[in-house]
Coordinates of C-alpha atoms and ligand atoms in Angstrom, one line a residue:
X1 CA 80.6 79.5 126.5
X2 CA 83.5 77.8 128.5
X3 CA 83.4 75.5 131.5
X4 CA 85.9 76.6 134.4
X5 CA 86.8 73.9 136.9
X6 CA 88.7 74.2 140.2
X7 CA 89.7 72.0 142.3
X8 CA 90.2 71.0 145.8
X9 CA 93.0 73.0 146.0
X10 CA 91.7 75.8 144.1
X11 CA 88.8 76.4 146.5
X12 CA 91.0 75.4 149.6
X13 CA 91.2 78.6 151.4
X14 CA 89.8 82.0 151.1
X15 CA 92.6 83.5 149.7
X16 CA 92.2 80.4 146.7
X17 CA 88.7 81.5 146.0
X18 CA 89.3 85.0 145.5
X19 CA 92.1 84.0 142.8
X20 CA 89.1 82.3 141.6
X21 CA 87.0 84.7 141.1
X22 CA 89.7 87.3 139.6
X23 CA 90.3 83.7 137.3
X24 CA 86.4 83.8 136.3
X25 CA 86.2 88.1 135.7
X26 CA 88.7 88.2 133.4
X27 CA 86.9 85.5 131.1
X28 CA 83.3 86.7 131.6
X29 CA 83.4 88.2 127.9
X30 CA 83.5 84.6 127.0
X31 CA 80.6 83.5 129.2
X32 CA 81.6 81.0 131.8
X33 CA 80.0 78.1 133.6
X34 CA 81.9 77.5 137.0
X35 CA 82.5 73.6 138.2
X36 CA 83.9 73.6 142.0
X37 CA 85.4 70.5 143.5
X38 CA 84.8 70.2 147.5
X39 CA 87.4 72.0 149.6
X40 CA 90.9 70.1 149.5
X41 CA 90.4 67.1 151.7
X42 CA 87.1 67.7 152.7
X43 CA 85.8 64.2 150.8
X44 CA 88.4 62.2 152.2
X45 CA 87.1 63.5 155.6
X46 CA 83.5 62.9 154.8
X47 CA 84.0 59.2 153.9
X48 CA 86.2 58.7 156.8
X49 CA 83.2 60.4 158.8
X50 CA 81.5 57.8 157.6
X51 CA 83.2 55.0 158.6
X52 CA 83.4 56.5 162.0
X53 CA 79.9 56.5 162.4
X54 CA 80.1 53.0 161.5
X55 CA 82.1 52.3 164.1
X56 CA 80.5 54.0 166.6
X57 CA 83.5 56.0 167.2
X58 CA 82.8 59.1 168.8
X59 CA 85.3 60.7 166.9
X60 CA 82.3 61.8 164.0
X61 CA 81.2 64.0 166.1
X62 CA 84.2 66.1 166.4
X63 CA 84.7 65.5 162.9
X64 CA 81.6 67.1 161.6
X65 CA 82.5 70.3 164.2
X66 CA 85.8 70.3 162.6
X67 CA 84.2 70.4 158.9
X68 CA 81.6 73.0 159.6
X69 CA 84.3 75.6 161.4
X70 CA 86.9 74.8 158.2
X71 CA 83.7 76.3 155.7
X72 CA 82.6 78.9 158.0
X73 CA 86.4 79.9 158.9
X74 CA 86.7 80.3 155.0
X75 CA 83.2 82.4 155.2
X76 CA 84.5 84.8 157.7
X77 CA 87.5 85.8 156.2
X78 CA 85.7 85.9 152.5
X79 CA 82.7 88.1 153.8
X80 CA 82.2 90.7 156.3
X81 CA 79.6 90.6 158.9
X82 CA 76.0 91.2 157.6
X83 CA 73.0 89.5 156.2
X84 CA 75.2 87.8 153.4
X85 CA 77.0 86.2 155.5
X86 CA 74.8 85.0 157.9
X87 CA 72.5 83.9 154.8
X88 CA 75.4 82.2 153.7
X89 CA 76.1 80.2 156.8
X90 CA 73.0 79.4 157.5
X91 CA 72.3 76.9 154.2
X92 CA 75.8 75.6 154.9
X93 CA 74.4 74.6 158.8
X94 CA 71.5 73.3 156.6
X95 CA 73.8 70.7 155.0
X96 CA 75.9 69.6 157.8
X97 CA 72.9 69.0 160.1
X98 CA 71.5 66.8 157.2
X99 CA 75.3 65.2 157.3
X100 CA 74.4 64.7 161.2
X101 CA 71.5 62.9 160.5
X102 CA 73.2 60.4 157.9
X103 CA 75.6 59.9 160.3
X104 CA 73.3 58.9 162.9
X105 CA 71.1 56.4 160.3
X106 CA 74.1 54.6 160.0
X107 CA 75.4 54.6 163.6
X108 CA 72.2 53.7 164.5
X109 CA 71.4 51.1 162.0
X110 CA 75.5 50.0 161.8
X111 CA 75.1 50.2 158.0
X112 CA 76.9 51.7 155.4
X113 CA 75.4 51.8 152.2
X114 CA 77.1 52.8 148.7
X115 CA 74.1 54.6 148.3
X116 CA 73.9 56.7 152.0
X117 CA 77.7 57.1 151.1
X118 CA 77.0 58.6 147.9
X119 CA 75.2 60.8 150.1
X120 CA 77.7 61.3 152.5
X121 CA 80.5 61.9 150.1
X122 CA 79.0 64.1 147.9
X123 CA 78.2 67.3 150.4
X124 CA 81.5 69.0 150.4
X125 CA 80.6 69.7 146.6
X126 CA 77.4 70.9 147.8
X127 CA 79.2 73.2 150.6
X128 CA 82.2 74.4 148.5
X129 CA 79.5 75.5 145.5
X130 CA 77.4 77.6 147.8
X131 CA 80.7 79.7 149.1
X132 CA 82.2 80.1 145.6
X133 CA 79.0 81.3 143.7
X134 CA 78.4 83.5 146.6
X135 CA 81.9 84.6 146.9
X136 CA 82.2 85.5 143.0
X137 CA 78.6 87.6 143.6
X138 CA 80.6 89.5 146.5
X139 CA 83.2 90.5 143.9
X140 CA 80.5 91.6 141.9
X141 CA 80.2 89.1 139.2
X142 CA 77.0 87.9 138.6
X143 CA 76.3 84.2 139.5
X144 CA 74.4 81.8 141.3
X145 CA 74.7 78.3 142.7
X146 CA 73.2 75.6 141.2
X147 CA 72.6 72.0 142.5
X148 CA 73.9 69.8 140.5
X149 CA 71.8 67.0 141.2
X150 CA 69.3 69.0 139.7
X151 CA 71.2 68.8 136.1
X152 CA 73.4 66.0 136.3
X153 CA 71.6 62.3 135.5
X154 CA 73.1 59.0 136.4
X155 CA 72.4 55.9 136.7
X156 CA 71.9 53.9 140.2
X157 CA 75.5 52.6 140.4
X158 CA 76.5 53.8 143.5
X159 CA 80.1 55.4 144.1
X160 CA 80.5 54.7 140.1
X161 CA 77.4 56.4 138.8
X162 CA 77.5 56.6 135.1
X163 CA 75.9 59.8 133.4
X164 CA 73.1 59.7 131.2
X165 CA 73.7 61.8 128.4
X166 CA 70.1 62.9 126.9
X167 CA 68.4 63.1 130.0
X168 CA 71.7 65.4 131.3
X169 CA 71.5 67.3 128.3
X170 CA 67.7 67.8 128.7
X171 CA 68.6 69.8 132.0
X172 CA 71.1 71.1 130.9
X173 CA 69.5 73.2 128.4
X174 CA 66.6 74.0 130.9
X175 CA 68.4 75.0 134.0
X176 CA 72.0 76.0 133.2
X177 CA 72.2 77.2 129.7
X178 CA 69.6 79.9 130.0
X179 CA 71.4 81.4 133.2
X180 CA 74.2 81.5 131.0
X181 CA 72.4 83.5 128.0
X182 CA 71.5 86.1 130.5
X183 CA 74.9 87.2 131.8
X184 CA 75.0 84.7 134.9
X185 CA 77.4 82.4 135.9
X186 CA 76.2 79.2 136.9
X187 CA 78.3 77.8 139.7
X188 CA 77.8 73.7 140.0
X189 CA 79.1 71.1 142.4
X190 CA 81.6 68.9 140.5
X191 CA 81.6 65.3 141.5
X192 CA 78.0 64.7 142.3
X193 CA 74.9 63.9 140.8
X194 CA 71.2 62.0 140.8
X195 CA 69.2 59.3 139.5
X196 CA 65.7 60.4 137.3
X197 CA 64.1 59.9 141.0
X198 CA 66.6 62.0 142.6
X199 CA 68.4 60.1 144.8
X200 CA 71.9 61.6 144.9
X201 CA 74.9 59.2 143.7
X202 CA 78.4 60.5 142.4
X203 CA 80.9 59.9 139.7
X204 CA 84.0 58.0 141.4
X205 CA 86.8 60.0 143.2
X206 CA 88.2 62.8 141.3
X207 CA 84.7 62.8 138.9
X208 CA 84.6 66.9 139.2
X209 CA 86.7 66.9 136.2
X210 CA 84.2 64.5 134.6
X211 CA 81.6 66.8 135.8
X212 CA 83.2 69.5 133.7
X213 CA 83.7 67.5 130.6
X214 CA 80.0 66.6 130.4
X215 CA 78.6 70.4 131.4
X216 CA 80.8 70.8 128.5
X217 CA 79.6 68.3 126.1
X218 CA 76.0 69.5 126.5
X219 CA 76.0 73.2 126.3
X220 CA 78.0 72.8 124.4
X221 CA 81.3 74.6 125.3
X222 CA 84.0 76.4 123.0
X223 CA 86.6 74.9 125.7
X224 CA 86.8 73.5 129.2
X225 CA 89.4 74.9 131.5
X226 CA 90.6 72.4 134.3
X227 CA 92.2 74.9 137.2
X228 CA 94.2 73.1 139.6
X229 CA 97.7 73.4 141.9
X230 CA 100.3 72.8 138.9
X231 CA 101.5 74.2 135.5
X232 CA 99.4 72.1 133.6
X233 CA 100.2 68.1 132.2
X234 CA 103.6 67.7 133.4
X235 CA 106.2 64.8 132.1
X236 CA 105.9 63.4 135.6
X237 CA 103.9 63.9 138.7
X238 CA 105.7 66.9 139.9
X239 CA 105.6 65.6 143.6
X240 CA 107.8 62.5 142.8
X241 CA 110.5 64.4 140.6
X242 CA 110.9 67.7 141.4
X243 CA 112.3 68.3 137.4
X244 CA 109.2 67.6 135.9
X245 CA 108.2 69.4 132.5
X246 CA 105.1 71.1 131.2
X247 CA 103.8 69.3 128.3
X248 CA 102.4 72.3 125.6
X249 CA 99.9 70.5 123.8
X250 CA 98.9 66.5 123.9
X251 CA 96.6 64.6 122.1
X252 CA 93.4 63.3 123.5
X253 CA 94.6 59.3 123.3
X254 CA 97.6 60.7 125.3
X255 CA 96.0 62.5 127.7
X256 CA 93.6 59.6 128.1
X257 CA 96.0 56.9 128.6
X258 CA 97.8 58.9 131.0
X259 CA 95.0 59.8 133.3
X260 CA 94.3 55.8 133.0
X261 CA 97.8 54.8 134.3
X262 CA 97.8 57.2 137.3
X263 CA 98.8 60.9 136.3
X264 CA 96.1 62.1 138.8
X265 CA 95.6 65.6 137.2
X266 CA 93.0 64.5 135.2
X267 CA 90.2 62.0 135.7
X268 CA 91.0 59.6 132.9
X269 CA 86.6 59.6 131.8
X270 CA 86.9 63.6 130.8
X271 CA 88.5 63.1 127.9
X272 CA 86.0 60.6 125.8
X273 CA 82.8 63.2 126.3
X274 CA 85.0 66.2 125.1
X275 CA 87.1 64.7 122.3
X276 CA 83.5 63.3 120.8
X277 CA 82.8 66.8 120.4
X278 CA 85.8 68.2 119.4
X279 CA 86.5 70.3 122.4
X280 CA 89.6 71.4 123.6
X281 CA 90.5 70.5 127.3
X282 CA 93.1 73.2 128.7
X283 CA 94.9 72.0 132.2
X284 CA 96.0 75.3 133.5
X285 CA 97.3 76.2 137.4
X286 CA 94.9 78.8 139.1
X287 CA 97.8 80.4 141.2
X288 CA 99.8 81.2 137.9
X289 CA 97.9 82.3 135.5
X290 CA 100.7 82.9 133.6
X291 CA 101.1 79.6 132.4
X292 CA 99.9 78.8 129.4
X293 CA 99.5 75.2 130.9
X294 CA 98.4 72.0 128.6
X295 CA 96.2 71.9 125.9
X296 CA 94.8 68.6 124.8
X297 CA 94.1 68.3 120.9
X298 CA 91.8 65.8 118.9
X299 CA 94.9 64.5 117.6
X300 CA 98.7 64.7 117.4
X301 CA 99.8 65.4 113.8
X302 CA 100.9 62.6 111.6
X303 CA 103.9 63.8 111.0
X304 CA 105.7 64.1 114.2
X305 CA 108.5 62.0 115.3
X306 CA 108.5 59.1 117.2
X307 CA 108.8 60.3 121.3
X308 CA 108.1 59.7 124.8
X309 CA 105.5 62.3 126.3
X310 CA 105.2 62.0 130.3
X311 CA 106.0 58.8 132.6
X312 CA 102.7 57.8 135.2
X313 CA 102.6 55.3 137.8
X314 CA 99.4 53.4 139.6
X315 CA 100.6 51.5 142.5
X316 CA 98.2 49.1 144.7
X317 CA 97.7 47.0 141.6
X318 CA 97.5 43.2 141.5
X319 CA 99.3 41.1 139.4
X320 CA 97.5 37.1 138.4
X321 CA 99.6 34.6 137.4
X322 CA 98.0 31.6 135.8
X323 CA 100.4 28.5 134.7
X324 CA 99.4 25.6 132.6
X325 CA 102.0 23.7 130.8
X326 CA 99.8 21.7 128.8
X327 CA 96.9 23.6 128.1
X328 CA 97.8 27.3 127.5
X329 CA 98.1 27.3 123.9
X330 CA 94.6 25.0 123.7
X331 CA 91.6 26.4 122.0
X332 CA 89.3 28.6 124.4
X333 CA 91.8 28.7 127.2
X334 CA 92.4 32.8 127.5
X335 CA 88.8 33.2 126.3
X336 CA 87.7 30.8 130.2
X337 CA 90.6 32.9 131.8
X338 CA 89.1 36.3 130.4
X339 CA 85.3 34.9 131.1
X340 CA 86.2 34.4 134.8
X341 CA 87.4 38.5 134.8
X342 CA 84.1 39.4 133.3
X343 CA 81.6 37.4 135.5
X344 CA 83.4 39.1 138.2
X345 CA 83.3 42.4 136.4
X346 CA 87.3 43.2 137.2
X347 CA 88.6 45.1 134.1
X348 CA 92.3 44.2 133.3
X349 CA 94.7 46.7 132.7
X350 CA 98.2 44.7 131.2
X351 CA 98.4 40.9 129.8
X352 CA 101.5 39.1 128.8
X353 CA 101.2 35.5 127.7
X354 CA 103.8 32.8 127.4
X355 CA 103.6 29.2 126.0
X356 CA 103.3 27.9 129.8
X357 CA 101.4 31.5 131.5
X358 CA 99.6 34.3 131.4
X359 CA 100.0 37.8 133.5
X360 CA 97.2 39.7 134.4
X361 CA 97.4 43.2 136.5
X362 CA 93.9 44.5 138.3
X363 CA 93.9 47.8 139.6
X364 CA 90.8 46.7 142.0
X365 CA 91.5 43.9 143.9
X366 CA 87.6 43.1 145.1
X367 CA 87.3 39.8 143.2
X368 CA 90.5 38.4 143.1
X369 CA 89.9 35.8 145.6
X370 CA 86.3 34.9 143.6
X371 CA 88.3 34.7 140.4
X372 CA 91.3 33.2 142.0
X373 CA 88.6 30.3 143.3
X374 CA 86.9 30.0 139.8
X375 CA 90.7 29.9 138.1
X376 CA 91.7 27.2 139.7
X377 CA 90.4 24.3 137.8
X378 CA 92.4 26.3 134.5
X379 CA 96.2 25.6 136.1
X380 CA 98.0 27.1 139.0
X381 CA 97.2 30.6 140.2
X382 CA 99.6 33.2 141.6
X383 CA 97.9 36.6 143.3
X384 CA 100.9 39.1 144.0
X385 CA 99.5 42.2 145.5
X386 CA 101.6 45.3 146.5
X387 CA 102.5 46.1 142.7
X388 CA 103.0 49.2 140.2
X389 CA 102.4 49.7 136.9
X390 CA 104.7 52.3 135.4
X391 CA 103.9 53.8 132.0
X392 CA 106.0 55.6 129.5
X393 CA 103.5 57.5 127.2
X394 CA 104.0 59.1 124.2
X395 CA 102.9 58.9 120.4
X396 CA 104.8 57.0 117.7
X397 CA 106.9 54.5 119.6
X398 CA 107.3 51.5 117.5
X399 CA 109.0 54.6 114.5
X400 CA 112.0 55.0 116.8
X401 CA 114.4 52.7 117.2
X402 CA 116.3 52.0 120.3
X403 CA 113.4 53.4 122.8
X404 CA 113.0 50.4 124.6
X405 CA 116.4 49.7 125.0
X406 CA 116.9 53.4 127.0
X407 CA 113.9 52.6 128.7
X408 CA 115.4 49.3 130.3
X409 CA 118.5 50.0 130.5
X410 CA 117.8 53.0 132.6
X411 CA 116.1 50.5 134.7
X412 CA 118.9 47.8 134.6
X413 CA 118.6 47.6 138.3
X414 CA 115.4 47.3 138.6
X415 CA 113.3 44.0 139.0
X416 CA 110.8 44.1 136.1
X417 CA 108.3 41.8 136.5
X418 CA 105.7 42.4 133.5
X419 CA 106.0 44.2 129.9
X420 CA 103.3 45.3 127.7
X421 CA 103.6 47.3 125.0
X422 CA 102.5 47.5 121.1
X423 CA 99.1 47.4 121.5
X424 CA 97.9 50.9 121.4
X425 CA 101.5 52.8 120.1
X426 CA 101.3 55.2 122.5
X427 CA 102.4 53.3 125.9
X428 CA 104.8 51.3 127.1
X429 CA 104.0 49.5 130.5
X430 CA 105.7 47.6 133.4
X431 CA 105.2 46.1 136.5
X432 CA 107.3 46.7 139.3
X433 CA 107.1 46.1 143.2
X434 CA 105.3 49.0 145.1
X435 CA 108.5 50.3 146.5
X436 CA 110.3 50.3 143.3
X437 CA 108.0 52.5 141.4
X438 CA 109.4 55.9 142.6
X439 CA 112.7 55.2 142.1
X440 CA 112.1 53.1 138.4
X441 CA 110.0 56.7 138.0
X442 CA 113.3 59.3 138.3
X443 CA 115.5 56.7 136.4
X444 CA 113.4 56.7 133.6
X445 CA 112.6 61.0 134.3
X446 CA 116.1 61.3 134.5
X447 CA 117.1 59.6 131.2
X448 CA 114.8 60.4 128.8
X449 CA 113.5 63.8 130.0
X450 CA 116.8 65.1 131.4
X451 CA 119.3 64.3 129.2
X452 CA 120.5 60.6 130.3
X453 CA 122.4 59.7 133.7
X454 CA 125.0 61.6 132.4
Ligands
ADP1 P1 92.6 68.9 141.7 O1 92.2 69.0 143.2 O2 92.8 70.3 141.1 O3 91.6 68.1 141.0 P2 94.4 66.7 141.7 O4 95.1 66.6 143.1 O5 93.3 65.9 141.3 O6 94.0 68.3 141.7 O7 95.5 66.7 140.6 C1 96.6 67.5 140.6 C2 97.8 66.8 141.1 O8 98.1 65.7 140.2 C3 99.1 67.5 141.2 O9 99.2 68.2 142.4 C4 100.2 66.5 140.9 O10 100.8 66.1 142.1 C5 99.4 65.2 140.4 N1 99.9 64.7 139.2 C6 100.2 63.4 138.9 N2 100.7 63.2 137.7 C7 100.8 64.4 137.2 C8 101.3 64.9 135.9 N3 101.9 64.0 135.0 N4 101.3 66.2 135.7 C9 100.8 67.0 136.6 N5 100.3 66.7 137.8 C10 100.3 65.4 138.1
LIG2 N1 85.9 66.0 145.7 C1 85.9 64.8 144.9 C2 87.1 64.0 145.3 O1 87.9 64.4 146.1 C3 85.9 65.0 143.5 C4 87.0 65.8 142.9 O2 87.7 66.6 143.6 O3 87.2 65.7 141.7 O4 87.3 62.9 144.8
MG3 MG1 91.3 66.0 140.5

């Protein structure tokens, strides 16, 4: 068994979902479960839907016309005219008039809820996993759609719902698994899930991948496939430096740290569920098949040298700056700072202490002015939004010499406001200004992916 994802992109237009399906036939030998992501934009147009409606901004109602013609445009040029098709557009009519009515609750009661949202956000999954099954039945693969809140479990935290494993597994092996044994392909929703009581929640923007990862946990799979619009892991998000590099092969703690500092191609939660079983994760691109893409391994050899791997960024991140000349280095001081982070629930990415401070960089800025206010009574407190953290990633660093000193003096001109690195031996991390985390990016690209400045 394998797990095949595709995202937004990958499901974005007919012509998309027809690669799809010739992606999905040539791997039915190795019995495939199918995870779809909603069509490419579609959940940013659902929450913003959303917010309309809590407005009261007419708008929604255009939008919701809008999203219903994009799926049935899709339909019409996937299907011809018959029962199928009519079938077909008929359940999708069935979600968006349930969409209509969630819009009106909170129009008409002027609340938005992180659990209607959940709601809201998750029906594009719901849509794009009715086309795909029934597309890849059109080209004469067996399959059929499944609802994934019918398999995947969470817990109630809205927008974040976490999954829980046995009772996921428990469904898993009742409703998917079995489809699988007889020659079907089950085709899922990524993204979304329910509670026990079935209230629907989902798993954090870009969770289909997560989706994936935990299908194939619990099957389990031989390998999960993550289909999307590049070649595969590159040194760089391709978008920002047009040189960027397929990666072969990285290791899980690689792969991990770089989905946690930014490189969007992969949620950063697929990896733990996988690599706990041992299964391969491959990144490949659904309009080149070609490529042999990314394959992420258990773990890089021992024996490798020393070298950097990819470059991410993760900008809208807040840095906290907390001075106290006299009592920094005092017993329990960092554990009061750190206590304030956790009653908040913030998580911390990067720390740097000196005798007089300590640096702190949040990646959501909710709490800051709650743990600003309880910090106070510690020393002085600096908030500077409108940061970056920019990550070198790799394996081995501290066994080369001279690393860091490319790494900054490729960024001699740049205003470097925060280093961390050492504590895991696979990243090196800096903080930066917003606006200076592009260019920092193809400086560092350029020197130690592309042979120096020359
Ligand atoms: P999908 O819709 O398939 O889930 P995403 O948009 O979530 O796709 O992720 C793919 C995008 O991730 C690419 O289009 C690329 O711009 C971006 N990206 C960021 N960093 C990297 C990287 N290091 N390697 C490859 N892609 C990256
Ligand atoms: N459709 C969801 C999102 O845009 C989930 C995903 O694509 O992974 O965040
Ligand atoms: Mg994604």
């Amino acid at each position: 068994m394998i797990v095949m994802k595709f995202g937004g992109t990958s499901v974005g237009s007919a012509e998309r979902i027809r690669a799809l399906g010739d992606r999905v036939r040539e791997r039915l030998s190795r019995r495939p479960v199918v995870v779809v992501s909603a069509l490419s934009r579609v959940t940013d147009l659902l929450i913003r839907g959303a917010n309309l409606a809590l407005e009261r901004d007419p708008a929604c109602d255009a939008l919701v016309h809008d999203l219903l013609d994009r799926h049935r445009a899709v339909v019409h040029e996937l299907f011809p005219a018959g029962p199928l098709r009519e079938g077909l557009v008929a359940r999708l009519e069935t979600v968006v008039s349930e969409l209509r009515t969630l819009y009106s609750g909170v129009h008409a009661l002027e609340e938005l809820t992180p659990r209607s949202l959940d709601a809201i956000s998750g029906m594009g999954e719901r849509l794009s996993c009715e086309i795909a099954a029934e597309a890849l039945a059109a080209a004469g693969i067996p399959a059929r759609a499944v609802d994934a809140r019918t398999v995947l479990v969470t817990d109630e935290s809205f927008g974040r719902a976490v999954p829980l494993m046995d009772d996921t597994a428990a469904r898993v092996s009742r409703t998917v698994r079995p489809l699988v044994t007889s020659g079907t392909v089950p085709v899922l929703g990524g993204f979304i899930g329910a509670t026990r009581n079935g209230v629907a929640t989902t798993l954090g923007r870009g969770g289909s991948d997560w989706s994936a990862a935990l299908l194939g946990a619990t099957l389990p799979a031989e390998e999960i496939q993550i289909w999307t619009d590049v070649d595969g892991m590159m040194t760089v998000d391709p978008r920002v430096v047009p040189g960027a590099r397929v990666i072969p092969e990285v290791s899980f703690d690689e792969a991990a740290e770089l989905a946690y500092f930014g490189a969007k191609v992969l949620h950063p939660a697929t990896i733990r569920p996988a690599v706990e079983q041992g299964i391969p994760v491959l990144v490949l691109n659904s309009l080149n098949p070609a490529s042999s893409g990314t394959r992420i391994v258990g773990r890089a050899p021992d024996d490798v040298p020393g070298e950097p791997r990819a470059i991410a960024f993760k900008k809208g991140i807040t840095v906290l700056l907390i001075s106290q000349p006299r009592m920094l280095m005092a017993y329990g001081f960092v554990a009061r700072v750190f206590e304030a982070f956790d009653r908040h629930r913030t998580s911390v990415d990067l720390i740097a202490t000196s005798e007089v401070s300590i640096s702190l960089t949040v990646d959501d800025p909710e709490h800051v002015p709650a743990i600003q206010a309880d910090l106070a009574g510690l020393g002085e407190v600096r908030i500077m939004p409108g940061m970056a953290i920019v990550s070198v990633v790799g394996r081995g660093f501290i066994r080369q010499p001279g690393l860091a000193g490319r790494i900054f003096q490729a960024l001699r001109d740049v205003n470097v406001l925060m280093i961390s690195f050492g504590a895991s031996d696979v990243n090196i991390s800096f903080v930066v200004a917003e606006g200076a985390a592009e260019p920092a990016v193809r400086l560092l690209h350029q020197e130690l992916f592309e042979g120096g400045r020359g």
